[in-house]
PDB file of C-alpha atoms in Angstrom:
ATOM      1  CA  MET A   1      22.746  53.616   2.135  1.00 44.00           C
ATOM      2  CA  THR A   2      20.767  51.144  -0.041  1.00 42.00           C
ATOM      3  CA  ALA A   3      20.222  48.630   2.647  1.00 45.00           C
ATOM      4  CA  LYS A   4      18.936  51.704   5.004  1.00 43.00           C
ATOM      5  CA  TYR A   5      16.097  52.338   2.732  1.00 41.00           C
ATOM      6  CA  LEU A   6      14.942  48.809   1.913  1.00 39.00           C
ATOM      7  CA  PRO A   7      12.481  48.579   4.921  1.00 42.00           C
ATOM      8  CA  THR A   8      10.862  51.947   3.941  1.00 39.00           C
ATOM      9  CA  PHE A   9      10.534  50.806   0.296  1.00 36.00           C
ATOM     10  CA  ALA A  10       8.963  47.535   1.499  1.00 41.00           C
ATOM     11  CA  VAL A  11       6.428  49.350   3.536  1.00 39.00           C
ATOM     12  CA  ILE A  12       5.579  51.852   0.832  1.00 36.00           C
ATOM     13  CA  THR A  13       5.364  48.797  -1.643  1.00 38.00           C
ATOM     14  CA  THR A  14       2.979  47.069   0.719  1.00 38.00           C
ATOM     15  CA  LEU A  15       0.894  50.160   1.138  1.00 38.00           C
ATOM     16  CA  SER A  16       0.645  50.650  -2.536  1.00 37.00           C
ATOM     17  CA  LEU A  17      -0.492  47.051  -3.063  1.00 39.00           C
ATOM     18  CA  THR A  18      -3.042  47.365  -0.416  1.00 41.00           C
ATOM     19  CA  ALA A  19      -4.435  50.736  -1.896  1.00 40.00           C
ATOM     20  CA  GLY A  20      -4.425  49.311  -5.273  1.00 41.00           C
ATOM     21  CA  TRP A  21      -6.488  46.440  -4.275  1.00 40.00           C
ATOM     22  CA  SER A  22      -8.813  48.843  -2.232  1.00 41.00           C
ATOM     23  CA  LEU A  23      -9.158  51.092  -5.481  1.00 38.00           C
ATOM     24  CA  THR A  24      -9.641  48.119  -7.892  1.00 39.00           C
ATOM     25  CA  GLN A  25     -11.373  45.467  -6.020  1.00 45.00           C
ATOM     26  CA  ASP A  26     -14.833  46.487  -7.064  1.00 66.00           C
ATOM     27  CA  SER A  27     -14.139  46.240 -10.683  1.00 69.00           C
ATOM     28  CA  ASP A  28     -12.513  42.682 -10.199  1.00 89.00           C
ATOM     29  CA  ILE A  29     -15.719  41.293  -8.559  1.00 96.00           C
ATOM     30  CA  GLN A  30     -17.943  39.228 -10.549  1.00 96.00           C
ATOM     31  CA  GLY A  31     -21.182  40.752  -9.841  1.00 96.00           C
ATOM     32  CA  ALA A  32     -24.794  39.713 -10.513  1.00 97.00           C
ATOM     33  CA  GLN A  33     -26.482  39.964 -13.809  1.00 97.00           C
ATOM     34  CA  PHE A  34     -29.739  41.982 -14.261  1.00 97.00           C
ATOM     35  CA  ASN A  35     -32.285  41.885 -17.121  1.00 97.00           C
ATOM     36  CA  ALA A  36     -33.792  45.248 -18.589  1.00 96.00           C
ATOM     37  CA  ALA A  37     -36.734  44.968 -16.029  1.00 96.00           C
ATOM     38  CA  GLY A  38     -34.379  45.141 -13.122  1.00 94.00           C
ATOM     39  CA  LYS A  39     -34.675  41.483 -12.100  1.00 97.00           C
ATOM     40  CA  VAL A  40     -31.589  39.638 -11.151  1.00 98.00           C
ATOM     41  CA  LEU A  41     -30.755  36.475 -13.303  1.00 98.00           C
ATOM     42  CA  GLN A  42     -30.399  33.222 -11.426  1.00 98.00           C
ATOM     43  CA  PRO A  43     -26.734  32.782 -10.642  1.00 98.00           C
ATOM     44  CA  VAL A  44     -24.620  30.480 -12.846  1.00 97.00           C
ATOM     45  CA  GLY A  45     -22.622  27.760 -11.168  1.00 98.00           C
ATOM     46  CA  TYR A  46     -23.232  28.799  -7.609  1.00 98.00           C
ATOM     47  CA  ARG A  47     -22.590  25.393  -6.217  1.00 98.00           C
ATOM     48  CA  LYS A  48     -19.130  25.498  -7.349  1.00 98.00           C
ATOM     49  CA  TRP A  49     -18.486  28.906  -5.345  1.00 98.00           C
ATOM     50  CA  VAL A  50     -16.804  28.841  -2.194  1.00 98.00           C
ATOM     51  CA  PHE A  51     -18.952  26.861   0.304  1.00 98.00           C
ATOM     52  CA  VAL A  52     -18.900  28.404   3.907  1.00 97.00           C
ATOM     53  CA  GLY A  53     -21.298  26.241   5.677  1.00 97.00           C
ATOM     54  CA  ALA A  54     -24.881  24.724   6.235  1.00 97.00           C
ATOM     55  CA  PRO A  55     -26.740  25.983   9.318  1.00 95.00           C
ATOM     56  CA  LEU A  56     -29.983  23.870  10.347  1.00 94.00           C
ATOM     57  CA  THR A  57     -32.766  24.701  12.726  1.00 92.00           C
ATOM     58  CA  PRO A  58     -34.961  21.659  12.693  1.00 92.00           C
ATOM     59  CA  ASN A  59     -38.666  21.760  13.454  1.00 90.00           C
ATOM     60  CA  ALA A  60     -38.011  19.246  16.570  1.00 89.00           C
ATOM     61  CA  LEU A  61     -36.021  21.707  18.310  1.00 89.00           C
ATOM     62  CA  ASN A  62     -38.398  24.721  17.655  1.00 92.00           C
ATOM     63  CA  GLY A  63     -41.546  23.593  18.927  1.00 90.00           C
ATOM     64  CA  GLY A  64     -42.399  21.700  15.756  1.00 89.00           C
ATOM     65  CA  GLU A  65     -42.543  24.689  13.472  1.00 90.00           C
ATOM     66  CA  ALA A  66     -39.241  26.456  12.895  1.00 90.00           C
ATOM     67  CA  PRO A  67     -39.099  29.471  10.715  1.00 88.00           C
ATOM     68  CA  PHE A  68     -36.386  28.022   8.768  1.00 88.00           C
ATOM     69  CA  PRO A  69     -36.357  24.207   9.232  1.00 93.00           C
ATOM     70  CA  GLU A  70     -34.150  23.490   6.048  1.00 95.00           C
ATOM     71  CA  PHE A  71     -30.434  23.163   5.801  1.00 97.00           C
ATOM     72  CA  HIS A  72     -29.024  26.485   4.441  1.00 97.00           C
ATOM     73  CA  ASN A  73     -26.072  25.563   2.024  1.00 98.00           C
ATOM     74  CA  VAL A  74     -24.231  28.878   1.697  1.00 97.00           C
ATOM     75  CA  TYR A  75     -21.944  29.784  -1.100  1.00 98.00           C
ATOM     76  CA  VAL A  76     -19.836  32.984  -1.859  1.00 98.00           C
ATOM     77  CA  GLU A  77     -18.991  34.041  -5.180  1.00 98.00           C
ATOM     78  CA  PRO A  78     -15.274  33.297  -5.453  1.00 98.00           C
ATOM     79  CA  THR A  79     -13.920  36.909  -6.327  1.00 98.00           C
ATOM     80  CA  ALA A  80     -15.881  38.496  -3.455  1.00 97.00           C
ATOM     81  CA  PHE A  81     -14.520  35.738  -1.143  1.00 97.00           C
ATOM     82  CA  ALA A  82     -11.065  36.664  -2.262  1.00 97.00           C
ATOM     83  CA  ALA A  83     -11.619  40.328  -1.580  1.00 96.00           C
ATOM     84  CA  PHE A  84     -13.183  39.418   2.036  1.00 95.00           C
ATOM     85  CA  GLU A  85     -10.252  37.195   2.618  1.00 95.00           C
ATOM     86  CA  ALA A  86      -7.692  40.094   1.771  1.00 95.00           C
ATOM     87  CA  THR A  87      -9.435  42.922   3.487  1.00 94.00           C
ATOM     88  CA  GLY A  88     -11.983  41.540   5.995  1.00 93.00           C
ATOM     89  CA  THR A  89     -14.863  43.415   4.239  1.00 94.00           C
ATOM     90  CA  TRP A  90     -17.493  42.601   1.663  1.00 95.00           C
ATOM     91  CA  PRO A  91     -16.691  44.578  -1.330  1.00 96.00           C
ATOM     92  CA  GLU A  92     -19.360  46.047  -3.808  1.00 97.00           C
ATOM     93  CA  GLY A  93     -20.739  43.301  -6.043  1.00 97.00           C
ATOM     94  CA  THR A  94     -20.673  40.633  -3.414  1.00 97.00           C
ATOM     95  CA  GLN A  95     -22.963  37.652  -4.155  1.00 98.00           C
ATOM     96  CA  ILE A  96     -23.816  35.252  -1.417  1.00 97.00           C
ATOM     97  CA  ALA A  97     -26.169  32.307  -2.518  1.00 98.00           C
ATOM     98  CA  LYS A  98     -28.220  30.285  -0.187  1.00 97.00           C
ATOM     99  CA  GLU A  99     -29.665  26.915  -1.235  1.00 98.00           C
ATOM    100  CA  LEU A 100     -32.464  25.375   1.031  1.00 97.00           C
ATOM    101  CA  THR A 101     -32.396  21.740   1.393  1.00 97.00           C
ATOM    102  CA  MET A 102     -35.113  19.673   3.299  1.00 95.00           C
ATOM    103  CA  VAL A 103     -34.177  17.322   6.018  1.00 95.00           C
ATOM    104  CA  GLN A 104     -34.094  13.827   4.811  1.00 94.00           C
ATOM    105  CA  THR A 105     -36.703  11.433   5.905  1.00 92.00           C
ATOM    106  CA  ASP A 106     -37.105   7.692   5.465  1.00 93.00           C
ATOM    107  CA  ASP A 107     -38.181   4.662   7.208  1.00 93.00           C
ATOM    108  CA  SER A 108     -35.978   5.277  10.112  1.00 93.00           C
ATOM    109  CA  THR A 109     -37.101   8.740  10.810  1.00 93.00           C
ATOM    110  CA  ASP A 110     -38.091   9.439  14.504  1.00 92.00           C
ATOM    111  CA  GLU A 111     -41.450  11.176  14.374  1.00 88.00           C
ATOM    112  CA  GLU A 112     -40.511  12.993  17.730  1.00 90.00           C
ATOM    113  CA  THR A 113     -37.010  14.352  16.714  1.00 91.00           C
ATOM    114  CA  GLY A 114     -37.190  14.215  13.012  1.00 91.00           C
ATOM    115  CA  ALA A 115     -33.754  12.592  12.911  1.00 94.00           C
ATOM    116  CA  ASN A 116     -32.684   9.452  10.948  1.00 93.00           C
ATOM    117  CA  ALA A 117     -30.587   6.425  11.883  1.00 94.00           C
ATOM    118  CA  GLN A 118     -28.061   6.164   9.220  1.00 94.00           C
ATOM    119  CA  VAL A 119     -24.623   4.213   9.000  1.00 93.00           C
ATOM    120  CA  SER A 120     -22.708   7.410  10.706  1.00 94.00           C
ATOM    121  CA  GLY A 121     -25.236   7.482  13.545  1.00 96.00           C
ATOM    122  CA  VAL A 122     -28.594   9.195  14.239  1.00 95.00           C
ATOM    123  CA  GLY A 123     -28.922  12.728  13.078  1.00 94.00           C
ATOM    124  CA  TYR A 124     -30.115  15.025  10.375  1.00 95.00           C
ATOM    125  CA  PHE A 125     -29.044  14.563   6.880  1.00 96.00           C
ATOM    126  CA  GLN A 126     -29.760  16.460   3.732  1.00 96.00           C
ATOM    127  CA  GLY A 127     -32.711  15.543   1.467  1.00 95.00           C
ATOM    128  CA  GLU A 128     -33.875  17.425  -1.563  1.00 96.00           C
ATOM    129  CA  PHE A 129     -33.290  20.903  -2.933  1.00 98.00           C
ATOM    130  CA  VAL A 130     -36.213  23.064  -2.087  1.00 97.00           C
ATOM    131  CA  GLY A 131     -35.278  26.845  -2.543  1.00 97.00           C
ATOM    132  CA  LEU A 132     -32.830  29.338  -3.769  1.00 98.00           C
ATOM    133  CA  GLU A 133     -31.978  32.874  -2.496  1.00 97.00           C
ATOM    134  CA  LEU A 134     -29.352  35.358  -3.259  1.00 98.00           C
ATOM    135  CA  LEU A 135     -27.935  38.105  -1.188  1.00 96.00           C
ATOM    136  CA  ILE A 136     -26.159  40.974  -3.297  1.00 97.00           C
ATOM    137  CA  LYS A 137     -24.375  43.974  -1.884  1.00 96.00           C
ATOM    138  CA  ASP A 138     -24.707  46.954  -4.568  1.00 96.00           C
ATOM    139  CA  ASN A 139     -25.083  50.248  -3.234  1.00 95.00           C
ATOM    140  CA  GLN A 140     -25.361  51.990  -6.648  1.00 95.00           C
ATOM    141  CA  ARG A 141     -28.254  49.761  -7.829  1.00 95.00           C
ATOM    142  CA  PHE A 142     -29.950  49.574  -4.297  1.00 94.00           C
ATOM    143  CA  PRO A 143     -29.128  52.882  -2.529  1.00 94.00           C
ATOM    144  CA  GLN A 144     -32.228  52.667  -0.426  1.00 91.00           C
ATOM    145  CA  GLU A 145     -31.207  49.471   1.090  1.00 91.00           C
ATOM    146  CA  PRO A 146     -29.513  49.415   4.426  1.00 90.00           C
ATOM    147  CA  GLY A 147     -25.683  48.624   3.580  1.00 92.00           C
ATOM    148  CA  GLY A 148     -26.859  48.368  -0.062  1.00 93.00           C
ATOM    149  CA  TRP A 149     -27.742  44.670   0.450  1.00 94.00           C
ATOM    150  CA  ALA A 150     -30.750  43.336  -1.401  1.00 94.00           C
ATOM    151  CA  PHE A 151     -32.355  39.961  -0.922  1.00 94.00           C
ATOM    152  CA  PHE A 152     -33.908  37.705  -3.615  1.00 97.00           C
ATOM    153  CA  SER A 153     -35.730  34.327  -3.774  1.00 96.00           C
ATOM    154  CA  PHE A 154     -35.789  32.176  -6.952  1.00 98.00           C
ATOM    155  CA  GLY A 155     -38.624  30.224  -5.230  1.00 97.00           C
ATOM    156  CA  HIS A 156     -39.160  27.587  -2.473  1.00 95.00           C
ATOM    157  CA  GLY A 157     -40.994  24.937  -4.493  1.00 94.00           C
ATOM    158  CA  GLY A 158     -37.916  22.904  -5.532  1.00 95.00           C
ATOM    159  CA  GLU A 159     -36.187  22.716  -8.918  1.00 96.00           C
ATOM    160  CA  PRO A 160     -36.205  23.952 -11.485  1.00 97.00           C
ATOM    161  CA  TYR A 161     -35.938  27.541  -9.660  1.00 98.00           C
ATOM    162  CA  ALA A 162     -37.288  30.495 -11.434  1.00 98.00           C
ATOM    163  CA  GLU A 163     -34.838  32.265 -13.852  1.00 98.00           C
ATOM    164  CA  THR A 164     -35.306  35.637 -12.444  1.00 98.00           C
ATOM    165  CA  ALA A 165     -36.170  37.295  -9.045  1.00 98.00           C
ATOM    166  CA  SER A 166     -37.087  40.690  -7.761  1.00 96.00           C
ATOM    167  CA  ALA A 167     -35.568  42.219  -4.438  1.00 93.00           C
ATOM    168  CA  PHE A 168     -37.655  41.614  -1.317  1.00 88.00           C
ATOM    169  CA  PRO A 169     -39.006  44.404   0.612  1.00 84.00           C
ATOM    170  CA  THR A 170     -36.571  45.754   3.246  1.00 76.00           C
ATOM    171  CA  ASP A 171     -38.513  44.744   6.209  1.00 71.00           C
ATOM    172  CA  SER A 172     -38.639  40.948   5.097  1.00 69.00           C
ATOM    173  CA  CYS A 173     -34.936  40.324   5.487  1.00 72.00           C
ATOM    174  CA  ASN A 174     -32.619  43.349   5.904  1.00 66.00           C
ATOM    175  CA  ALA A 175     -34.199  44.374   9.298  1.00 72.00           C
ATOM    176  CA  CYS A 176     -33.259  40.825  10.790  1.00 77.00           C
ATOM    177  CA  HIS A 177     -29.703  40.953   9.256  1.00 74.00           C
ATOM    178  CA  ALA A 178     -29.282  44.572  10.498  1.00 75.00           C
ATOM    179  CA  ASP A 179     -30.200  43.582  13.956  1.00 77.00           C
ATOM    180  CA  ASN A 180     -28.472  40.307  14.309  1.00 77.00           C
ATOM    181  CA  ALA A 181     -25.694  39.854  11.621  1.00 76.00           C
ATOM    182  CA  GLU A 182     -22.271  40.364  13.069  1.00 81.00           C
ATOM    183  CA  THR A 183     -20.295  41.631   9.960  1.00 84.00           C
ATOM    184  CA  ASP A 184     -21.968  44.114   7.490  1.00 89.00           C
ATOM    185  CA  PHE A 185     -25.233  42.374   7.354  1.00 82.00           C
ATOM    186  CA  VAL A 186     -23.762  38.928   6.945  1.00 92.00           C
ATOM    187  CA  PHE A 187     -24.060  36.213   9.667  1.00 88.00           C
ATOM    188  CA  THR A 188     -20.397  35.495   9.762  1.00 90.00           C
ATOM    189  CA  GLN A 189     -20.732  34.321  13.440  1.00 91.00           C
ATOM    190  CA  PHE A 190     -22.472  31.150  12.291  1.00 88.00           C
ATOM    191  CA  TYR A 191     -19.851  30.165   9.592  1.00 93.00           C
ATOM    192  CA  PRO A 192     -16.206  29.085  10.842  1.00 93.00           C
ATOM    193  CA  VAL A 193     -14.743  29.748   7.502  1.00 94.00           C
ATOM    194  CA  LEU A 194     -15.754  33.338   7.601  1.00 94.00           C
ATOM    195  CA  ARG A 195     -14.736  33.652  11.204  1.00 92.00           C
ATOM    196  CA  ALA A 196     -11.334  32.300  10.428  1.00 94.00           C
ATOM    197  CA  VAL A 197     -11.047  34.992   7.708  1.00 92.00           C
ATOM    198  CA  MET A 198     -12.123  37.760  10.143  1.00 87.00           C
ATOM    199  CA  GLU A 199      -9.277  36.591  12.634  1.00 90.00           C
ATOM    200  CA  GLU A 200      -6.735  36.974   9.965  1.00 89.00           C
ATOM    201  CA  ASN A 201      -7.620  40.752   9.213  1.00 83.00           C
TER     202      ASN A 201
END
């Protein structure tokens, strides 16, 4: 009799755990900090968050003037990444940091391609930090933004970055993400770490 009901109990337990995560995940997320004026504070320790990739669209491959010619080093705050890993969805409070890094140049740089010749071969290598941006999902704070996602920049002039930032206008970033991002305004299609998570859910 006991053995007969074990599978059912296991299913109920699994469902309870899943429901428990769903109900509590938002309170478990380490969200962004804001000051009294409503500006977001620069995230602390973001380079120790979960690194998911560094896309690059160099000038040489984009008519000499790419819209985004820097490496984009992208980091996801760990508690948000854990929730995404468990559910396949981005929870409220998600923070995704993007640090812009210039393409390295030196005496070996080819003027036509912008590539360098280094010990590992000819290619593109990271130079200096030049900017920091932050993407936040918070429908309560930003109910007017599509999906509750707001975009921030702490500057594009290199370090030190600004200590606070205001949200960009919706059309400047959100529209592009809405039209082209694969998963809830996030470009998961460009990051194999995130694609692997999606395949598991």
